[in-house]
Amino acid sequence: MTTYVSSAKKQLRKKKIVATTTFTPEVAKKLVDISYYMAQAKNTSQLEFLEREKSKLKTPRLDRITNLLEKYKVLGETEACPAGKVLLGIYNKNKEAAEARKSAINTNLVSVISKPEVLLLAYKAIKGNKGALTQGAPMSPEAFAKLDEQQKKIYFKSLSLPDGISLHDIHLISRLIRTGRYPWGSSSRIYMDKPGQPGKLRPITIPPFSDKLVQKAIEMTLISIYEPYFERRNRSFGFRPNKGCHDALVAILKNKETNGMRTAVEGDIEAAYDSVDRDILIKILGKKISDQKFLQLVRERLNYDFVEKESNLRIKPTLGIPQGGIDSPYMFNIYMHELDEFVSTKVSEKLFNLSEGVEDGSGKRKFSKVFTSNRAKKKKSLRSQAAIKKELRSAPADRSYHKVIKLRRSLFSEVKALRLVEHHKNRISSTDNTKRFLRFFYVRYADDWIFLTNGSKEIGSIVKTMIADFLSKELKLTLSSSKTLITNITKEPAKFLGYELKISGRGPLRKKKSKIDGDKKKSITHKISGLLMYAAPDRQRMINKFHMKGFCSKDGFPTTLPWLSCLEAHAIIERFNASIRGLAEYYLPIIRNRASIHRWIYILRFACLKTLAQKYKCTIGKIFKRFGHNTYSKSAQTVKVRVVQKIDGKEHYKDWVLLTYKDLTDKIKQYSDRSDNLQREFEAVEKGQIGGYPLKKGRLPKVTNDDYLKQISWVSWRTAAAINMPCSYCGTDEGVQQHHIKHVRKRAYSLIPEQESYQKIMALRNRKQIPLCETCHKKLVHTGKYDGPKLINLAPRTTMLDNRIIHVESFVKPGEEYFGKTILEKGWKPLGNKEVQQQSYF
């Protein structure tokens, strides 16, 4: 009698996933930051006060500012950006060469990087970055002594940039680059914890802001040159414009080429960035770039030094490109593109020869032992069964009962093993082994790569050896023998970018309509040859991350986050909703079985409920009694916190609802559409299309985007307008600089001192930069450098000259003029008599 094992029992038999990381509150607090949510909760509680402040701090619209804004708006509509024209010209030149399977030679690139317009575009791209205000390190005394006056000026400026940057600084940097005298500064090195790897640190090298500016200009130029060649190969997806993790995964999962793949080689390079040979990188760049001044600029940029933040030790490495540099990831892509080409040519040729039996002259294909190994296992099992049965039949009468039971158990084990062999045979492709060719598919994301093939592990071993030899001899990189795994994905999943890659237990089933008995139609189900690959979340990686952040115990049981219990209830829900949304955004467009993220959503939800329970010193049951929402629905049961505020004499409310699994799956169509769009883009590039990507909302245009010149022109003129505004405090045009602050949204408005009126304006308008002349900059901000009357004796102004000055870009853009969102547009609704008074009043 056949025994059927229930799916529940199968789940119990699976190996239990336990976190291998160590939880420490200090690390968890860094990973689950609450400063933003504390500030927003405080602002929410003072909504009516903030609305009054906006009215109080309103400014008149000066004709002078209106004329300036109109001038730049007209320029954006009528004149193309000179920098955009040059970058697009370089891109089109290389695009034509790539389409013709040739290589273009690029010259006169220093004049491109040194253009003030290009530097302004670079400034626009990086000024709002998270680490924009993080300073580099002081230059060594020996290096400083070699600088001339102009170099010293920009060096001193680099210690405070971007705070205080002006058009004068942009032109000075341009002049120094053009004359080959740009003084590269010293970087500061810090160490950050590696996610999911306790005790291991990742070095981050932070250059001065002026260096970041030049690095971004270099990266923009390199993108214009190399993107067409990367597109033509279409196997690299990391740190490229309009590409990401989902592009790499869609290329693997929604591609017919990966059907039937059985073996995966998961690549891991030891200390990839730190091991790059700079001479080889310059040589690779020289294949497409003949501008020696540009190559010298890059050589000087790579010849960096850094100062350890903790030990204050200065180090000048001879190898590698720094992690933390703006252009480092793209330069590494150029370096690793040599591997992409090697795999597509030499490895492909090797596998073809193996497939045809050319290697040994036999003419036989020797790439798969699946059928023969199954046949051998079956014969061996049958022999073992016969031997055990014979021993049982010839057992003496005095043999112990336990001995007989042991023999019978051995027989049952052999029968079960034979049954598993039969099951495995059914999973094999229906294509005849002697008629199959060796196929492979290779994808790289930065320094992570995976090689898939329909061959055996022996083929995977050959490929691994070839790639290891190439990396060692040609690129001076070391392939980690212990971490570069060869996986039979019919038995174990391969891991790539936080996913587990598996193949289905059988080929896909399809229904085909055929005519039977005249007009009658009948659907016939048939199996398609080849096994489809699918993805699921990497469970070990997920539980490691969740445990490090404090969401669960080592066994995956939800836990309380005590440092979140100090927040308001709605802020706690918003913080956990952010994690749930991030989980859904990353996994739902890719995974086949949506329920595979159910466990992780459950952990986040109950960690939230436990945190709320700790806040109110009660049980989860009482939290549902107090904040329960849809309590009679098993799938939609959750909690909701309502905040009620009086605005303009009328009560308004806003609800914060803890997301459920159902809320996410209800939006599955938009995730499927995103995946389908990525698949269409990949297939179009495979057929030869280069560029032409639609620009995503909120992104800066790149040369590969549709209508690039028109879009970048608007960005260029808006940036020029922002940096060319008069002082927002006194209105002078002399010596105007940009004052920068960070974490504008992580500071509650009520905590800003009254004398810092400029920060109040910036907080209300959510802006990180504000133009101030040198005098006002010192008087209002850097009071220690001001030699006039003490700030405490000055009567602070509560208004600026014209508030449009600090958010110029909202007024210089296509379409209608910008207006701030109303209370209703922010999600607040009038509270009527019929509204349920379930609330958390402030």
Short mmCIF file of C-alpha atoms in Angstrom, two decimals, residues 3-443:
data_model
loop_
_atom_site.label_atom_id
_atom_site.label_comp_id
_atom_site.label_asym_id
_atom_site.label_seq_id
_atom_site.Cartn_x
_atom_site.Cartn_y
_atom_site.Cartn_z
CA THR A 3 1.89 5.82 1.92
CA TYR A 4 1.16 9.49 1.31
CA VAL A 5 2.88 12.08 3.49
CA SER A 6 0.91 15.26 4.16
CA SER A 7 2.42 18.63 3.26
CA ALA A 8 2.33 19.61 6.95
CA LYS A 9 4.49 16.62 7.89
CA LYS A 10 6.87 17.43 5.05
CA GLN A 11 7.25 20.93 6.44
CA LEU A 12 8.05 19.50 9.87
CA ARG A 13 10.73 17.31 8.37
CA LYS A 14 12.48 20.30 6.81
CA LYS A 15 15.61 21.55 8.45
CA LYS A 16 14.80 24.27 10.94
CA ILE A 17 16.18 27.69 10.01
CA VAL A 18 17.99 29.33 12.93
CA ALA A 19 19.71 32.73 12.86
CA THR A 20 23.51 32.61 12.87
CA THR A 21 23.90 36.29 13.77
CA THR A 22 24.23 37.85 17.20
CA PHE A 23 21.73 40.40 18.42
CA THR A 24 23.09 43.51 20.14
CA PRO A 25 20.84 46.48 21.02
CA GLU A 26 23.44 49.00 19.81
CA VAL A 27 23.55 47.52 16.28
CA ALA A 28 19.77 47.02 16.18
CA LYS A 29 19.13 50.67 17.12
CA LYS A 30 21.33 51.78 14.21
CA LEU A 31 19.54 49.47 11.78
CA VAL A 32 16.04 50.42 13.01
CA ASP A 33 16.47 54.17 13.28
CA ILE A 34 13.58 56.09 14.88
CA SER A 35 14.75 59.72 14.71
CA TYR A 36 12.62 60.48 11.62
CA TYR A 37 9.48 58.92 13.18
CA MET A 38 9.99 60.78 16.46
CA ALA A 39 10.22 64.10 14.61
CA GLN A 40 7.18 63.36 12.44
CA ALA A 41 5.10 62.26 15.44
CA LYS A 42 5.97 65.53 17.17
CA ASN A 43 5.03 67.53 14.08
CA THR A 44 1.76 65.60 13.75
CA SER A 45 0.81 66.51 17.31
CA GLN A 46 1.33 70.20 16.44
CA LEU A 47 -0.34 70.26 13.05
CA GLU A 48 -2.49 73.33 13.73
CA PHE A 49 0.56 75.18 15.08
CA LEU A 50 2.53 74.32 11.92
CA GLU A 51 -0.26 75.61 9.71
CA ARG A 52 -0.23 78.89 11.64
CA GLU A 53 3.55 79.06 11.28
CA LYS A 54 3.29 78.68 7.51
CA SER A 55 0.95 81.64 7.40
CA LYS A 56 3.12 83.60 9.82
CA LEU A 57 6.30 82.99 7.80
CA LYS A 58 4.81 83.79 4.41
CA THR A 59 6.76 86.31 2.34
CA PRO A 60 5.81 88.70 -0.46
CA ARG A 61 6.56 87.69 -4.02
CA LEU A 62 9.14 90.16 -5.22
CA ASP A 63 9.17 91.16 -8.88
CA ARG A 64 12.94 90.76 -8.89
CA ILE A 65 12.69 87.06 -7.96
CA THR A 66 9.73 86.51 -10.27
CA ASN A 67 11.75 87.87 -13.23
CA LEU A 68 14.72 85.63 -12.36
CA LEU A 69 12.52 82.55 -12.13
CA GLU A 70 10.81 83.43 -15.41
CA LYS A 71 14.17 83.92 -17.10
CA TYR A 72 15.34 80.41 -16.22
CA LYS A 73 11.97 78.93 -17.04
CA VAL A 74 12.22 80.39 -20.56
CA LEU A 75 15.78 79.05 -20.88
CA GLY A 76 14.54 75.58 -19.92
CA GLU A 77 11.90 75.74 -22.63
CA THR A 78 14.05 77.20 -25.41
CA GLU A 79 17.75 76.38 -24.89
CA ALA A 80 19.33 72.96 -24.62
CA CYS A 81 21.86 72.32 -21.87
CA PRO A 82 25.43 72.48 -23.29
CA ALA A 83 26.57 69.70 -20.94
CA GLY A 84 23.65 67.52 -22.05
CA LYS A 85 24.56 68.03 -25.71
CA VAL A 86 28.17 66.93 -25.12
CA LEU A 87 27.29 63.86 -23.03
CA LEU A 88 24.60 62.80 -25.50
CA GLY A 89 27.05 63.23 -28.39
CA ILE A 90 29.57 60.92 -26.69
CA TYR A 91 26.83 58.39 -25.98
CA ASN A 92 25.49 58.36 -29.55
CA LYS A 93 29.00 57.93 -30.94
CA ASN A 94 29.62 54.85 -28.79
CA LYS A 95 26.09 53.57 -29.39
CA GLU A 96 26.70 53.48 -33.15
CA ALA A 97 29.99 51.64 -32.57
CA ALA A 98 28.34 49.11 -30.22
CA GLU A 99 25.53 48.43 -32.69
CA ALA A 100 28.14 47.80 -35.38
CA ARG A 101 30.06 45.46 -33.01
CA LYS A 102 33.01 47.83 -33.04
CA SER A 103 34.76 50.00 -30.47
CA ALA A 104 34.88 53.80 -30.66
CA ILE A 105 37.87 55.88 -29.51
CA ASN A 106 36.97 58.81 -27.25
CA THR A 107 39.10 61.95 -26.99
CA ASN A 108 39.08 65.37 -25.32
CA LEU A 109 37.24 64.16 -22.22
CA VAL A 110 38.93 66.51 -19.73
CA SER A 111 37.22 69.44 -21.44
CA VAL A 112 33.90 67.64 -20.84
CA ILE A 113 34.49 66.99 -17.12
CA SER A 114 35.77 70.53 -16.55
CA LYS A 115 32.67 72.19 -18.00
CA PRO A 116 30.92 74.18 -15.22
CA GLU A 117 27.58 72.88 -16.51
CA VAL A 118 28.73 69.27 -16.02
CA LEU A 119 29.98 70.08 -12.53
CA LEU A 120 26.65 71.74 -11.72
CA LEU A 121 24.82 68.60 -12.88
CA ALA A 122 27.16 66.56 -10.68
CA TYR A 123 26.39 68.88 -7.76
CA LYS A 124 22.66 68.44 -8.33
CA ALA A 125 23.04 64.65 -8.34
CA ILE A 126 24.97 64.33 -5.06
CA LYS A 127 24.04 67.36 -2.92
CA GLY A 128 21.15 65.55 -1.26
CA ASN A 129 22.96 62.26 -0.65
CA LYS A 130 22.93 60.79 2.82
CA GLY A 131 26.67 61.36 3.33
CA ALA A 132 26.96 64.67 1.44
CA LEU A 133 27.96 66.59 4.56
CA THR A 134 30.38 63.95 5.83
CA GLN A 135 33.88 65.40 5.69
CA GLY A 136 37.04 63.81 4.39
CA ALA A 137 40.38 63.95 6.21
CA PRO A 138 43.04 66.69 6.34
CA MET A 139 45.78 66.44 3.73
CA SER A 140 49.26 65.38 4.82
CA PRO A 141 51.72 68.26 5.49
CA GLU A 142 54.00 67.05 2.67
CA ALA A 143 51.19 67.09 0.12
CA PHE A 144 49.87 70.44 1.35
CA ALA A 145 53.31 72.07 0.97
CA LYS A 146 53.26 71.30 -2.80
CA LEU A 147 49.99 73.19 -3.45
CA ASP A 148 49.82 76.62 -5.06
CA GLU A 149 47.44 79.38 -3.90
CA GLN A 150 44.46 78.32 -6.02
CA GLN A 151 44.88 74.68 -5.03
CA LYS A 152 45.06 75.64 -1.35
CA LYS A 153 41.92 77.71 -1.72
CA ILE A 154 39.90 74.80 -3.09
CA TYR A 155 41.49 72.45 -0.54
CA PHE A 156 40.36 74.62 2.37
CA LYS A 157 36.98 74.94 0.73
CA SER A 158 36.75 71.16 0.37
CA LEU A 159 36.92 70.75 4.14
CA SER A 160 33.53 72.48 4.47
CA LEU A 161 31.84 71.79 1.13
CA PRO A 162 29.04 71.44 0.17
CA ASP A 163 28.26 73.99 2.87
CA GLY A 164 29.28 77.33 1.40
CA ILE A 165 29.61 76.24 -2.23
CA SER A 166 29.17 78.97 -4.84
CA LEU A 167 29.48 79.50 -8.59
CA HIS A 168 32.96 80.86 -7.95
CA ASP A 169 33.98 77.50 -6.44
CA ILE A 170 32.52 75.60 -9.40
CA HIS A 171 34.53 77.72 -11.85
CA LEU A 172 37.70 77.35 -9.76
CA ILE A 173 37.36 73.54 -9.76
CA SER A 174 36.75 73.69 -13.52
CA ARG A 175 39.93 75.72 -14.06
CA LEU A 176 42.06 73.37 -11.96
CA ILE A 177 40.80 70.28 -13.79
CA ARG A 178 41.36 71.88 -17.18
CA THR A 179 44.97 72.78 -16.32
CA GLY A 180 45.72 69.37 -14.75
CA ARG A 181 46.18 70.84 -11.25
CA TYR A 182 43.15 69.59 -9.36
CA PRO A 183 44.31 68.72 -5.79
CA TRP A 184 42.78 65.39 -4.80
CA GLY A 185 42.24 65.44 -1.05
CA SER A 186 42.56 62.78 1.63
CA SER A 187 39.69 60.49 2.52
CA SER A 188 38.39 59.39 5.88
CA ARG A 189 37.83 55.68 6.48
CA ILE A 190 35.15 54.27 8.75
CA TYR A 191 33.99 50.70 9.29
CA MET A 192 30.38 49.53 9.22
CA ASP A 193 28.88 46.21 10.26
CA LYS A 194 28.25 43.79 7.41
CA PRO A 195 24.55 42.88 7.31
CA GLY A 196 24.04 39.32 8.48
CA GLN A 197 27.74 38.76 9.25
CA PRO A 198 28.45 39.40 12.92
CA GLY A 199 31.94 40.52 13.75
CA LYS A 200 32.75 41.44 10.14
CA LEU A 201 33.19 45.06 9.11
CA ARG A 202 32.95 46.76 5.74
CA PRO A 203 35.43 49.60 5.08
CA ILE A 204 33.83 52.79 3.76
CA THR A 205 36.16 55.48 2.40
CA ILE A 206 34.68 59.00 2.48
CA PRO A 207 36.33 61.59 0.19
CA PRO A 208 35.92 65.38 0.55
CA PHE A 209 32.84 66.81 -1.14
CA SER A 210 34.81 68.57 -3.91
CA ASP A 211 36.39 65.19 -4.76
CA LYS A 212 32.90 63.66 -4.87
CA LEU A 213 31.89 66.41 -7.29
CA VAL A 214 34.73 65.58 -9.70
CA GLN A 215 34.16 61.84 -9.26
CA LYS A 216 30.51 62.26 -10.22
CA ALA A 217 31.55 64.20 -13.34
CA ILE A 218 33.95 61.35 -14.22
CA GLU A 219 31.18 58.79 -13.68
CA MET A 220 28.75 60.72 -15.92
CA THR A 221 31.36 60.74 -18.69
CA LEU A 222 32.15 57.03 -18.28
CA ILE A 223 28.43 56.19 -18.41
CA SER A 224 28.15 58.00 -21.75
CA ILE A 225 31.03 55.90 -23.11
CA TYR A 226 30.43 52.42 -21.69
CA GLU A 227 26.66 52.05 -21.39
CA PRO A 228 26.18 51.02 -25.06
CA TYR A 229 28.74 48.21 -24.66
CA PHE A 230 27.20 47.04 -21.38
CA GLU A 231 23.79 47.07 -23.07
CA ARG A 232 25.05 45.04 -26.00
CA ARG A 233 26.34 42.30 -23.68
CA ASN A 234 23.33 42.69 -21.31
CA ARG A 235 24.73 40.56 -18.48
CA SER A 236 25.71 43.18 -15.89
CA PHE A 237 23.00 44.87 -13.82
CA GLY A 238 24.64 46.38 -10.75
CA PHE A 239 25.27 50.12 -10.25
CA ARG A 240 24.15 51.08 -13.73
CA PRO A 241 21.52 53.66 -14.71
CA ASN A 242 18.01 52.19 -15.08
CA LYS A 243 19.19 48.79 -13.79
CA GLY A 244 18.84 47.01 -10.47
CA CYS A 245 18.47 43.71 -8.64
CA HIS A 246 15.07 43.02 -10.20
CA ASP A 247 16.52 43.35 -13.71
CA ALA A 248 19.12 40.67 -12.93
CA LEU A 249 16.51 38.32 -11.45
CA VAL A 250 14.01 38.83 -14.28
CA ALA A 251 16.80 38.03 -16.74
CA ILE A 252 17.27 34.68 -14.98
CA LEU A 253 13.70 33.72 -14.17
CA LYS A 254 11.72 34.95 -17.18
CA ASN A 255 14.09 33.84 -19.87
CA LYS A 256 13.62 30.68 -21.93
CA GLU A 257 17.40 30.23 -21.90
CA THR A 258 17.31 29.20 -18.24
CA ASN A 259 14.73 26.41 -18.72
CA GLY A 260 16.26 23.08 -17.79
CA MET A 261 19.27 24.54 -15.99
CA ARG A 262 20.43 22.13 -13.28
CA THR A 263 23.78 23.37 -12.02
CA ALA A 264 24.67 26.78 -10.59
CA VAL A 265 28.11 28.22 -9.90
CA GLU A 266 27.72 30.99 -7.31
CA GLY A 267 30.69 33.36 -7.65
CA ASP A 268 32.39 35.14 -4.77
CA ILE A 269 35.51 37.31 -5.18
CA GLU A 270 37.70 37.94 -2.16
CA ALA A 271 38.05 41.65 -1.26
CA ALA A 272 36.92 42.59 -4.78
CA TYR A 273 37.19 46.40 -4.60
CA ASP A 274 40.38 46.40 -2.54
CA SER A 275 42.14 44.00 -4.95
CA VAL A 276 41.63 45.89 -8.21
CA ASP A 277 44.93 46.43 -10.03
CA ARG A 278 45.02 50.11 -10.99
CA ASP A 279 47.43 49.65 -13.90
CA ILE A 280 45.14 47.03 -15.43
CA LEU A 281 42.14 49.34 -14.95
CA ILE A 282 43.93 52.21 -16.72
CA LYS A 283 44.90 49.80 -19.50
CA ILE A 284 41.26 48.72 -19.89
CA LEU A 285 40.11 52.36 -19.98
CA GLY A 286 42.77 53.04 -22.62
CA LYS A 287 41.05 50.66 -25.04
CA LYS A 288 38.25 53.17 -25.59
CA ILE A 289 39.80 56.41 -24.30
CA SER A 290 42.82 58.03 -25.92
CA ASP A 291 42.78 61.25 -23.88
CA GLN A 292 45.98 61.01 -21.81
CA LYS A 293 44.98 63.97 -19.63
CA PHE A 294 41.81 62.16 -18.65
CA LEU A 295 43.69 58.94 -17.93
CA GLN A 296 46.18 60.91 -15.82
CA LEU A 297 43.29 62.49 -13.90
CA VAL A 298 41.87 59.02 -13.19
CA ARG A 299 45.33 57.73 -12.24
CA GLU A 300 45.72 60.56 -9.71
CA ARG A 301 42.22 59.93 -8.43
CA LEU A 302 43.05 56.24 -7.83
CA ASN A 303 46.29 57.13 -6.06
CA TYR A 304 44.39 58.08 -2.90
CA ASP A 305 45.23 57.98 0.78
CA PHE A 306 42.93 57.78 3.78
CA VAL A 307 43.00 58.37 7.51
CA GLU A 308 41.52 55.81 9.91
CA LYS A 309 38.90 57.66 11.93
CA GLU A 310 39.54 55.78 15.18
CA SER A 311 43.34 55.33 15.12
CA ASN A 312 44.10 58.54 13.14
CA LEU A 313 46.58 56.47 11.12
CA ARG A 314 47.27 57.61 7.53
CA ILE A 315 47.45 54.81 4.93
CA LYS A 316 48.24 54.98 1.22
CA PRO A 317 47.21 51.68 -0.44
CA THR A 318 48.83 50.56 -3.67
CA LEU A 319 45.91 48.40 -4.80
CA GLY A 320 42.18 48.79 -5.12
CA ILE A 321 39.52 51.41 -5.63
CA PRO A 322 37.82 52.80 -2.52
CA GLN A 323 34.35 51.66 -1.45
CA GLY A 324 32.56 54.95 -0.87
CA GLY A 325 33.82 56.78 -3.95
CA ILE A 326 31.07 58.06 -6.25
CA ASP A 327 32.67 56.61 -9.38
CA SER A 328 34.07 53.44 -7.76
CA PRO A 329 31.13 51.09 -8.54
CA TYR A 330 31.05 52.09 -12.21
CA MET A 331 34.82 51.76 -12.57
CA PHE A 332 34.53 48.30 -11.02
CA ASN A 333 31.86 47.46 -13.62
CA ILE A 334 34.29 48.47 -16.37
CA TYR A 335 36.95 46.29 -14.77
CA MET A 336 34.63 43.28 -14.45
CA HIS A 337 33.25 43.72 -17.96
CA GLU A 338 36.36 41.84 -19.06
CA LEU A 339 34.99 38.81 -17.19
CA ASP A 340 31.61 39.24 -18.89
CA GLU A 341 33.32 39.16 -22.27
CA PHE A 342 35.47 36.16 -21.28
CA VAL A 343 32.43 34.13 -20.21
CA SER A 344 30.52 35.04 -23.38
CA THR A 345 33.41 34.04 -25.66
CA LYS A 346 36.00 31.66 -24.21
CA VAL A 347 33.77 29.81 -21.75
CA SER A 348 31.04 29.57 -24.38
CA GLU A 349 33.54 28.11 -26.86
CA LYS A 350 34.78 25.60 -24.28
CA LEU A 351 31.26 24.38 -23.50
CA PHE A 352 30.44 24.07 -27.20
CA ASN A 353 33.49 21.88 -27.70
CA LEU A 354 32.50 19.72 -24.73
CA SER A 355 28.99 19.49 -26.11
CA GLU A 356 30.27 18.33 -29.50
CA GLY A 357 32.91 15.98 -28.07
CA VAL A 358 35.69 18.01 -29.70
CA GLU A 359 37.83 18.06 -26.54
CA ASP A 360 38.90 14.41 -26.74
CA GLY A 361 38.16 13.78 -30.41
CA SER A 362 35.51 11.17 -29.56
CA GLY A 363 32.64 13.10 -31.03
CA LYS A 364 30.53 12.11 -28.00
CA ARG A 365 28.84 14.52 -25.67
CA LYS A 366 30.03 13.96 -22.12
CA PHE A 367 28.41 16.73 -20.19
CA SER A 368 25.63 14.96 -18.27
CA LYS A 369 25.66 11.83 -16.10
CA VAL A 370 22.10 12.16 -14.83
CA PHE A 371 20.63 9.19 -16.70
CA THR A 372 23.56 6.84 -16.14
CA SER A 373 23.83 7.72 -12.43
CA ASN A 374 20.10 7.04 -11.92
CA ARG A 375 20.39 3.72 -13.72
CA ALA A 376 23.36 2.75 -11.56
CA LYS A 377 21.57 3.73 -8.37
CA LYS A 378 18.57 1.62 -9.37
CA LYS A 379 20.69 -1.48 -10.05
CA LYS A 380 22.60 -1.07 -6.80
CA SER A 381 19.37 -0.68 -4.81
CA LEU A 382 17.80 -3.78 -6.37
CA ARG A 383 20.90 -5.84 -5.55
CA SER A 384 20.80 -4.67 -1.94
CA GLN A 385 17.10 -5.50 -1.64
CA ALA A 386 17.67 -9.00 -3.02
CA ALA A 387 20.47 -9.60 -0.50
CA ILE A 388 18.34 -8.46 2.45
CA LYS A 389 15.34 -10.57 1.34
CA LYS A 390 17.56 -13.62 0.96
CA GLU A 391 18.92 -13.14 4.48
CA LEU A 392 15.40 -12.76 5.89
CA ARG A 393 14.20 -15.97 4.16
CA SER A 394 17.19 -17.95 5.39
CA ALA A 395 17.03 -16.59 8.95
CA PRO A 396 17.61 -19.25 11.67
CA ALA A 397 14.82 -19.83 14.17
CA ASP A 398 16.86 -18.58 17.08
CA ARG A 399 17.56 -15.16 15.50
CA SER A 400 16.58 -12.31 17.80
CA TYR A 401 13.49 -10.25 17.16
CA HIS A 402 15.54 -7.02 17.12
CA LYS A 403 17.80 -8.42 14.38
CA VAL A 404 14.78 -9.16 12.17
CA ILE A 405 13.36 -5.68 12.77
CA LYS A 406 16.71 -4.16 11.82
CA LEU A 407 16.79 -6.12 8.56
CA ARG A 408 13.24 -5.12 7.72
CA ARG A 409 14.01 -1.46 8.37
CA SER A 410 17.03 -1.75 6.05
CA LEU A 411 14.75 -3.20 3.39
CA PHE A 412 12.21 -0.38 3.80
CA SER A 413 15.03 2.18 3.52
CA GLU A 414 16.22 0.63 0.28
CA VAL A 415 12.68 0.60 -1.14
CA LYS A 416 12.22 4.24 -0.19
CA ALA A 417 15.58 5.19 -1.77
CA LEU A 418 14.58 3.41 -4.99
CA ARG A 419 11.27 5.25 -5.01
CA LEU A 420 13.12 8.57 -4.67
CA VAL A 421 15.35 7.60 -7.61
CA GLU A 422 12.20 7.02 -9.68
CA HIS A 423 10.83 10.41 -8.61
CA HIS A 424 14.10 12.05 -9.57
CA LYS A 425 14.00 10.38 -12.97
CA ASN A 426 10.57 11.88 -13.59
CA ARG A 427 11.99 15.36 -13.02
CA ILE A 428 14.47 14.96 -15.85
CA SER A 429 13.76 16.80 -19.08
CA SER A 430 11.93 14.76 -21.69
CA THR A 431 14.58 15.69 -24.26
CA ASP A 432 16.93 12.83 -25.17
CA ASN A 433 20.30 13.23 -23.48
CA THR A 434 22.21 12.47 -26.68
CA LYS A 435 20.38 15.23 -28.53
CA ARG A 436 20.91 18.03 -26.00
CA PHE A 437 23.53 20.72 -26.29
CA LEU A 438 25.33 22.32 -23.41
CA ARG A 439 23.68 25.61 -22.55
CA PHE A 440 24.53 28.24 -19.99
CA PHE A 441 23.35 31.60 -18.69
CA TYR A 442 25.53 34.07 -16.82
CA VAL A 443 24.50 37.17 -14.84
#
